[in-house]
Structure formats: structure tokens, C-alpha cells
C-alpha atoms as one frame of an Amber mdcrd trajectory, in Angstrom:
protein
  25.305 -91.267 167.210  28.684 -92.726 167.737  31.829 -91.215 166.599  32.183
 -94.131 163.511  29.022 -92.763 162.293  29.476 -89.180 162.754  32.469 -89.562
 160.803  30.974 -92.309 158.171  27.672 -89.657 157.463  29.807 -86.467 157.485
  32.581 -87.160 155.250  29.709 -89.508 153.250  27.357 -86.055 153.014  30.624
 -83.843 152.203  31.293 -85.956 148.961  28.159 -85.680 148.331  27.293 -82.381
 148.258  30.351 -81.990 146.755  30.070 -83.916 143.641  26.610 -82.523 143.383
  27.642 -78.801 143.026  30.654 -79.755 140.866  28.023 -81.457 138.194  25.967
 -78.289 138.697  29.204 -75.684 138.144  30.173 -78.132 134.822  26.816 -77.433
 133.676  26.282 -74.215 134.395  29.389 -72.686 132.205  28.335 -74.864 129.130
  25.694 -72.639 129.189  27.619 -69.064 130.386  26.179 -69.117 134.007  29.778
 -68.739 135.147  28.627 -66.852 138.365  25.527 -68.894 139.298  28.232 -71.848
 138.757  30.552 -70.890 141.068  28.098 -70.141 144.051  25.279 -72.489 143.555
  24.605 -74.022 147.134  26.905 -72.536 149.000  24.142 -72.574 151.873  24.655
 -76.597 152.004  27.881 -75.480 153.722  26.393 -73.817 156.647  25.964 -75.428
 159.802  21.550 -74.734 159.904  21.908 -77.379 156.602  25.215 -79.434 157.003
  24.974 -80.682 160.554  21.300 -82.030 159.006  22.769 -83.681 156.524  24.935
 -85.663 158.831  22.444 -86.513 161.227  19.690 -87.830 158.283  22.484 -88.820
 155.958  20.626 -91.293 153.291  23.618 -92.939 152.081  23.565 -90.745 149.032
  21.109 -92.073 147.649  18.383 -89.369 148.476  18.363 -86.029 150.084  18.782
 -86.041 154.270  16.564 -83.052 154.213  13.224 -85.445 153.011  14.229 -87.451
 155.759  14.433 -84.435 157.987  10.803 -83.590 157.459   9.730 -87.428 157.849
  10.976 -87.614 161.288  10.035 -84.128 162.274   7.254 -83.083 160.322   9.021
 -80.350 158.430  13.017 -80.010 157.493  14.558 -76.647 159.210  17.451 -77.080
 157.000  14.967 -76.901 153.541  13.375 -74.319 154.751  16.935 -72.247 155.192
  18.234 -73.690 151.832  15.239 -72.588 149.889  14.891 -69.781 151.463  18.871
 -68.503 150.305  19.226 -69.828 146.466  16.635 -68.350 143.893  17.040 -71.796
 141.350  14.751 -72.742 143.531  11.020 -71.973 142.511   9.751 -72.548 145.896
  11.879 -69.490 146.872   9.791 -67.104 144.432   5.974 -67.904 146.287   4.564
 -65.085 148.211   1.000 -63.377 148.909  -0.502 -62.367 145.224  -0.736 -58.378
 144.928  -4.394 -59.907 145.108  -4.489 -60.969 148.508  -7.672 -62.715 148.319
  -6.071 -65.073 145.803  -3.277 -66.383 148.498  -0.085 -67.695 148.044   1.435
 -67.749 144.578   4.437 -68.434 142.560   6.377 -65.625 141.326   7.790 -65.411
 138.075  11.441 -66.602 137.637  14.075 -64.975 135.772  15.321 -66.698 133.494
  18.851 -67.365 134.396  17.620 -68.938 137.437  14.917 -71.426 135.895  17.952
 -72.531 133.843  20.251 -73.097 136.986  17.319 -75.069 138.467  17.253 -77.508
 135.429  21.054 -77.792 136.186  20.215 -78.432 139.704  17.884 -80.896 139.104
  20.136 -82.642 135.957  22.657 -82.560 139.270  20.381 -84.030 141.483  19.418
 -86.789 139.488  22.622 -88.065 138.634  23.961 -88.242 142.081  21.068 -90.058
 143.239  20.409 -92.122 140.717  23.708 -93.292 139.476  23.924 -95.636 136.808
  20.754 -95.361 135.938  20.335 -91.917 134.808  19.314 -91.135 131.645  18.540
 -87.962 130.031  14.467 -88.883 131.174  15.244 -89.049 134.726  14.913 -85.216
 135.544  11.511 -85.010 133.940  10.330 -88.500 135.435  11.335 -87.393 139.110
   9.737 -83.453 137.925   6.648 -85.295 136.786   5.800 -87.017 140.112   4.843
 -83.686 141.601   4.213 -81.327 138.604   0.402 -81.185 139.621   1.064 -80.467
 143.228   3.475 -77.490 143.103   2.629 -73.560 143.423   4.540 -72.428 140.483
   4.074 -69.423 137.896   2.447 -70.302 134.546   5.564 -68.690 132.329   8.246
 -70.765 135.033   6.212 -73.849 134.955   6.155 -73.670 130.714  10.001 -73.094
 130.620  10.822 -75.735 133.052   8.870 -78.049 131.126   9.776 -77.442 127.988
  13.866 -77.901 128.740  12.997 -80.843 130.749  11.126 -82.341 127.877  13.937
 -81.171 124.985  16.292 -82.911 127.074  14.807 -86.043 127.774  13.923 -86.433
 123.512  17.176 -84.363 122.279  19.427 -85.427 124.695  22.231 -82.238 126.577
  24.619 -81.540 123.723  21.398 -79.971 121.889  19.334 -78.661 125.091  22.483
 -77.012 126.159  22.928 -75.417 123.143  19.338 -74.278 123.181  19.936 -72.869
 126.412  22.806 -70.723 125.618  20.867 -69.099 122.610  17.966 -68.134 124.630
  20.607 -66.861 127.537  22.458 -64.882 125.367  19.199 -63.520 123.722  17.457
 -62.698 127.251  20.749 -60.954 128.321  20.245 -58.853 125.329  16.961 -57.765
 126.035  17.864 -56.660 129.722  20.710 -54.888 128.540  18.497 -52.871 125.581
  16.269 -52.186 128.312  18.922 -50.889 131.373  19.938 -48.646 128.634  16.473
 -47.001 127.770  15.689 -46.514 131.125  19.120 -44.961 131.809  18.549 -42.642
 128.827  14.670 -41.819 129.917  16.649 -41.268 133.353  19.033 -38.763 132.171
  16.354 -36.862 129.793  14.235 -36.540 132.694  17.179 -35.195 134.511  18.159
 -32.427 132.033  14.573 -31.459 132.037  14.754 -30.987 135.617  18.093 -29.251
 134.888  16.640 -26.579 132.738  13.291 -25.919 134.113  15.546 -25.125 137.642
  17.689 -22.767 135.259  14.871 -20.839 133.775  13.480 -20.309 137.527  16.662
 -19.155 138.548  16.999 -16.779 135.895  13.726 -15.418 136.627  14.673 -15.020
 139.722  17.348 -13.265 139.072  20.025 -11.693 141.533  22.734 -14.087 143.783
  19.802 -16.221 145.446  18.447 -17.006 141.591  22.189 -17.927 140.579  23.029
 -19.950 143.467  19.804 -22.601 142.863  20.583 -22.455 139.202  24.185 -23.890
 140.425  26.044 -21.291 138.834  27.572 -20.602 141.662
């Protein structure tokens, strides 16, 4: 590759990725994923995925990583991108507890099946330009919907954004979003605090039942494992 090129594809790929994470970031604190905004795709950054984005640069006009796996049979810098950002549901696929039924796909939390519809809202627009509409995430998700190793309740979700948006357009799915966010965040919290307070009634039991056996006990040994002393 000569050093016109090197240049051309690397600054090329930079403004790329680039304007692709900023449209993710915009998106993501419409709907309160300030964190998951801030350091979605950092990985791109890293050499394993940059330098391959350079070398199979597509002009911006699809990713260098398909390109990657065309010429090589499989795309080292996917497999460490996917393998480092959990919007991605090809991240959550393991062995089933089952292991007779294989590989399977992991259900998603939440926040992160709504950072990949940002992701692929993201995607879409950078590579598609001008024409994007609000039908071109579902069109390009619909290509491959029947091919993918996904989990039922993901799958449902992903859909059913990807659908809303394409009919209601983002002002509305976006809203949508943030109601079910802030409702899911609610839920986790109500249940980190009833498993902190079974955690600390379980504890005081533990508490007094090693009091009572000190006390039996009796004598300095009895007080000193009753921690009175």
C-alpha cells in the first residue's frame, strides 16, 4: 500500500468511525444512556481493529471488517470488536446450560439491546447517507433476521423498536425508549434493595445465633466469638 493510500484510508476510516460513534453518543443521551454514550466503541480505536480498517477501508460506504472476512475467510478485528462491547448480541452466545442443545443466544439486558438499536440507527446513516430513512435499520436487520443465534426476549425487543421506528418515526421511539429505561432501572433498583435487605437479615440471624452460642458457652473463650471482646 503506498503512503497516499495509507494516508487516504486512515484519515478516511478515522472520520468515519468518528462520525459513527458521535451519532451513536447523540442518541444514546436522548434516551439517558449517558455512560454507554460516552464509551460505545472505544475498541475501534485499538490497533487489533483500526489498522484493519485502514487496510480494507470501503470508502465509507460499508464496514472494512466484511471485507476483512471476504478476503480472509473470517475478520480478526470482528471477532475482537464483538468480543469487547455487549450492544452487540453476538457477544451474549455461549454453550446452553443444556449442552446438548449447543450454542445459544443469551439474554440481553436491556440497556444494551437499546444501545444496539442506536448502533445500528448509527450504522445506517453513515453508510447509507442520503438515503436513510427511518426503514433503513429494519430493512438492513431484516436481511439476516432468520439467520442469527439470538434469544427469543432480545430478538422481540429488537424488533419491536426497529419496527416503532420505521412506522413512528425517532422523536416517538425515543421517547418510548426512555419510559421503558427509566422503568427497567426501577425494577433493578427495587430488587438490589431486597436482596440487600434479605442480605443483612440473614446476617443478623447469623449475628444472634453466634451470640446465643457464645453465651452458652460462657467464660472468656464464649465472649471472645460472641465479639464482645
Amino acid at each position: 500500500m503506498k503512503l497516499s493510500e495509507l494516508w487516504n484510508n486512515g484519515w478516511g476510516h478515522f472520520l468515519t468511525i468518528n462520525r459513527h460513534k458521535w451519532e451513536v453518543m447523540k442518541n444514546c443521551f436522548r434516551v439517558g444512556l449517558y455512560k454507554q454514550g460516552l464509551l460505545h466503541d472505544l475498541s475501534k480505536y485499538s490497533p487489533t481493529e483500526f489498522l484493519t480498517g485502514i487496510r480494507y477501508y470501503q470508502g465509507g460506504s460499508r464496514s472494512p471488517n466484511a471485507a476483512e472476512k471476504e478476503a480472509l475467510g473470517y475478520s480478526a478485528a470482528w471477532l475482537h470488536h464483538k468480543g469487547r462491547n455487549r450492544h452487540h448480541f453476538e457477544y451474549w452466545i455461549d454453550f446452553s446450560v443444556k449442552k446438548e442443545e449447543g450454542l445459544q443466544g443469551m439474554e440481553m439486558p436491556l440497556c444494551y439491546v437499546m444501545e444496539m438499536v442506536m448502533d445500528r440507527i448509527a450504522a445506517s446513516k453513515v453508510y447509507k447517507k442520503e438515503a436513510y430513512t427511518d426503514a433503513s435499520p429494519w430493512e438492513y436487520y431484516a436481511k439476516t433476521k432468520d439467520y442469527i443465534v439470538i434469544h427469543p426476549k432480545t430478538r422481540a425487543w429488537l424488533e419491536k423498536i426497529l419496527k416503532m421506528l420505521a412506522r413512528e418515526g425517532e422523536e416517538k421511539t425515543f421517547r418510548y425508549i426512555r419510559k421503558v429505561l427509566r422503568q427497567e432501572k426501577s425494577k433493578i433498583r427495587q430488587k438490589k434493595n431486597k436482596k440487600r435487605q434479605e442480605n443483612n437479615r440473614i446476617k443478623q440471624e447469623r449475628n444472634k445465633a453466634g451470640q446465643k452460642k457464645g453465651n452458652r458457652k460462657g467464660g472468656i473463650s464464649g465472649w471472645k466469638k460472641s465479639g464482645c471482646v
